[in-house]
Amino acid sequence: MDSGNDAVAPVTSNQLQLLKDGLVCRSTDSLVALRVCGEAKQDCGTERAQLLASKACVAIRAGTPVQVEASSRSFEWLRVRISADGEALWTERALVLGGQ
């Protein structure tokens, strides 16, 4: 059934591309810290720089192919691999699937 022009096609593969620039992190705790920072104040540059410097997170560009492996129970976060032999990392669902 067609639900109109704004319908989103269902995802049928775990091979996707990032929709916008963002971060992928070794744990969801780092992503939560950035979210809390963003809710408390406008600029989270210092927190972001610390996560990147400590290598807890890596910056990633829109269009980068990722393989989705799992989601968190809340479906706020997705575990992805950037390459077949790469480490599994977490990112925000909106970076991969849109929305929010």
XYZ file of N, CA and C in Angstrom:
300
model
N 0.842 -1.175 0.000
C 0.000 0.000 0.000
C 0.888 1.240 0.000
N 0.623 2.158 -0.867
C 1.377 3.398 -0.951
C 0.855 4.362 0.100
N 1.786 4.910 0.894
C 1.356 5.833 1.943
C 1.662 7.278 1.584
N 1.892 7.567 0.313
C 2.093 8.948 -0.116
C 3.508 9.249 -0.530
N 3.731 10.485 -0.936
C 5.037 10.905 -1.422
C 6.116 10.901 -0.356
N 5.744 11.032 0.904
C 6.747 11.079 1.954
C 7.040 9.698 2.551
N 6.562 8.657 1.914
C 6.809 7.311 2.408
C 8.294 6.987 2.317
N 8.794 6.257 3.291
C 10.186 5.835 3.315
C 10.229 4.356 2.961
N 11.060 4.019 1.995
C 11.188 2.620 1.601
C 11.788 1.824 2.755
N 11.316 0.617 2.988
C 11.880 -0.197 4.065
C 13.332 -0.555 3.758
N 14.127 -0.662 4.804
C 15.519 -1.064 4.653
C 15.549 -2.564 4.443
N 16.139 -3.010 3.344
C 16.160 -4.434 3.039
C 17.571 -4.999 3.074
N 18.549 -4.180 3.421
C 19.937 -4.627 3.464
C 20.621 -3.967 4.643
N 21.664 -4.606 5.150
C 22.413 -3.981 6.233
C 23.595 -3.175 5.687
N 23.731 -3.079 4.378
C 24.756 -2.256 3.737
C 24.148 -0.894 3.409
N 24.497 0.129 4.166
C 23.925 1.458 4.001
C 25.031 2.500 3.939
N 24.650 3.742 3.717
C 25.587 4.856 3.737
C 25.120 5.877 4.756
N 26.084 6.540 5.403
C 25.720 7.580 6.350
C 25.053 8.731 5.624
N 23.996 9.254 6.211
C 23.233 10.336 5.614
C 23.828 11.709 5.899
N 24.592 11.822 6.998
C 25.222 13.099 7.346
C 26.471 12.831 8.166
N 27.314 13.854 8.274
C 28.540 13.741 9.064
C 28.191 13.475 10.525
N 29.070 12.763 11.222
C 28.840 12.494 12.628
C 29.995 11.755 13.258
N 29.722 11.085 14.357
C 30.734 10.323 15.079
C 30.310 8.873 15.186
N 31.301 7.994 15.176
C 31.101 6.602 15.569
C 32.003 6.386 16.775
N 31.507 5.669 17.784
C 32.225 5.545 19.053
C 32.326 4.094 19.487
N 33.304 3.840 20.336
C 33.514 2.483 20.840
C 32.406 2.046 21.808
N 31.718 3.024 22.402
C 30.620 2.683 23.318
C 29.500 3.708 23.184
N 28.328 3.288 23.570
C 27.203 4.224 23.548
C 27.341 5.271 24.645
N 28.161 5.000 25.669
C 28.361 5.977 26.743
C 28.906 7.297 26.193
N 29.811 7.217 25.226
C 30.364 8.428 24.615
C 29.281 9.196 23.870
N 28.418 8.484 23.167
C 27.325 9.125 22.438
C 26.325 9.758 23.402
N 26.063 9.091 24.508
C 25.161 9.640 25.519
C 25.755 10.915 26.108
N 27.063 10.922 26.377
C 27.716 12.108 26.932
C 27.566 13.294 25.987
N 27.708 13.076 24.694
C 27.525 14.157 23.727
C 26.073 14.624 23.680
N 25.154 13.702 23.785
C 23.735 14.075 23.769
C 23.377 14.912 24.996
N 23.864 14.511 26.163
C 23.597 15.248 27.394
C 24.207 16.639 27.296
N 25.417 16.719 26.771
C 26.073 18.010 26.585
C 25.245 18.900 25.665
N 24.775 18.358 24.573
C 23.976 19.124 23.626
C 22.666 19.609 24.204
N 22.087 18.825 25.094
C 20.835 19.225 25.723
C 21.062 20.316 26.770
N 22.272 20.352 27.347
C 22.566 21.308 28.408
C 23.064 22.647 27.884
N 23.742 22.618 26.738
C 24.296 23.851 26.183
C 24.452 23.714 24.676
N 24.710 24.807 23.994
C 24.786 24.799 22.533
C 26.068 24.182 21.992
N 27.236 24.562 22.538
C 28.509 24.157 21.970
C 29.138 23.030 22.781
N 29.356 21.883 22.141
C 29.989 20.741 22.799
C 31.355 20.466 22.176
N 31.983 21.498 21.642
C 33.267 21.340 20.959
C 34.349 20.725 21.826
N 34.430 21.157 23.089
C 35.458 20.625 23.990
C 35.239 19.139 24.239
N 34.003 18.747 24.518
C 33.696 17.340 24.774
C 33.978 16.485 23.536
N 33.579 16.993 22.389
C 33.818 16.281 21.130
C 35.323 16.117 20.882
N 36.078 17.185 21.096
C 37.533 17.137 20.890
C 38.186 16.123 21.829
N 37.708 16.057 23.070
C 38.264 15.093 24.029
C 37.985 13.652 23.592
N 36.767 13.394 23.113
C 36.433 12.045 22.647
C 37.262 11.654 21.430
N 37.490 12.601 20.532
C 38.308 12.319 19.351
C 39.776 12.131 19.730
N 40.289 12.962 20.627
C 41.689 12.868 21.050
C 41.974 11.559 21.787
N 41.022 11.113 22.585
C 41.204 9.862 23.340
C 40.916 8.629 22.480
N 40.486 8.860 21.260
C 40.137 7.801 20.303
C 38.944 6.964 20.765
N 38.118 7.551 21.645
C 36.874 6.901 22.034
C 35.882 6.970 20.878
N 36.044 8.012 20.025
C 35.177 8.214 18.866
C 36.017 8.607 17.661
N 35.425 8.420 16.497
C 36.057 8.783 15.236
C 35.033 9.573 14.424
N 35.478 10.666 13.809
C 34.597 11.442 12.937
C 34.408 10.684 11.626
N 33.208 10.745 11.099
C 32.890 10.016 9.869
C 32.041 10.922 8.976
N 32.264 10.824 7.679
C 31.626 11.724 6.714
C 30.370 11.108 6.111
N 29.461 11.974 5.710
C 28.262 11.540 4.998
C 28.673 10.785 3.742
N 27.924 9.749 3.415
C 28.207 8.940 2.233
C 29.103 7.751 2.499
N 29.708 7.683 3.686
C 30.568 6.555 4.025
C 29.726 5.288 4.122
N 30.119 4.216 3.420
C 29.363 2.973 3.530
C 29.594 2.302 4.889
N 28.537 1.796 5.471
C 28.620 1.075 6.740
C 27.791 -0.195 6.642
N 28.177 -1.161 7.447
C 27.397 -2.390 7.564
C 26.763 -2.384 8.948
N 25.442 -2.335 9.002
C 24.725 -2.319 10.268
C 24.681 -3.748 10.814
N 25.113 -3.893 12.065
C 25.154 -5.216 12.699
C 24.080 -5.412 13.760
N 23.753 -4.350 14.465
C 22.806 -4.495 15.575
C 22.298 -3.124 15.978
N 21.272 -3.131 16.808
C 20.785 -1.882 17.387
C 20.727 -2.040 18.896
N 20.707 -0.915 19.576
C 20.515 -0.957 21.020
C 19.057 -1.340 21.286
N 18.749 -1.693 22.499
C 17.370 -2.069 22.838
C 16.398 -0.922 22.600
N 16.873 0.295 22.802
C 16.017 1.463 22.596
C 15.981 1.884 21.135
N 16.832 1.310 20.321
C 16.978 1.617 18.903
C 17.457 3.048 18.667
N 18.059 3.670 19.693
C 18.643 4.999 19.531
C 19.997 4.918 18.844
N 20.676 3.805 19.030
C 22.036 3.630 18.536
C 22.101 2.394 17.633
N 23.016 2.439 16.668
C 23.271 1.284 15.807
C 24.739 0.908 15.903
N 24.998 -0.400 15.949
C 26.379 -0.883 15.888
C 26.701 -1.123 14.422
N 27.779 -0.496 13.952
C 28.140 -0.566 12.539
C 29.613 -0.929 12.377
N 29.934 -1.431 11.195
C 31.322 -1.622 10.774
C 31.541 -0.777 9.539
N 32.667 -0.089 9.523
C 32.982 0.752 8.377
C 33.653 -0.065 7.288
N 34.378 -1.087 7.667
C 34.965 -2.018 6.700
C 34.818 -3.425 7.248
N 34.941 -4.411 6.381
C 34.720 -5.806 6.774
C 35.642 -6.235 7.916
N 36.863 -5.743 7.930
C 37.816 -6.133 8.971
C 37.943 -5.084 10.076
N 37.083 -4.067 10.033
C 37.133 -2.986 11.021
C 36.429 -3.349 12.316
N 36.659 -2.516 13.292
C 36.056 -2.672 14.612
C 34.575 -2.295 14.567
N 33.767 -2.982 15.342
C 32.355 -2.618 15.468
C 32.262 -1.376 16.346
N 31.567 -0.357 15.851
C 31.426 0.917 16.541
C 29.953 1.290 16.618
N 29.623 2.207 17.524
C 28.243 2.644 17.713
C 28.044 4.048 17.158
N 26.872 4.320 16.636
C 26.529 5.647 16.157
C 25.045 5.900 16.360
N 24.648 7.146 16.167
C 23.253 7.495 16.302
C 22.448 6.919 15.129
N 21.284 6.413 15.411
C 20.404 5.840 14.390
C 20.110 6.849 13.288
N 19.921 8.106 13.646
C 19.567 9.132 12.676
C 20.647 9.344 11.611
N 21.905 9.079 11.945
C 22.975 9.235 10.966
C 22.867 8.222 9.838
N 22.295 7.069 10.146
C 22.220 5.980 9.166
C 20.832 5.875 8.547
N 19.792 6.020 9.357
C 18.423 5.796 8.877
C 17.603 7.066 8.725
N 18.135 8.197 9.160
C 17.378 9.450 9.068
C 16.424 9.606 10.230
N 15.610 10.620 10.163
C 14.654 10.885 11.226
C 15.259 11.729 12.318
N 14.528 11.867 13.404
C 14.898 12.663 14.581
C 15.179 14.052 14.133
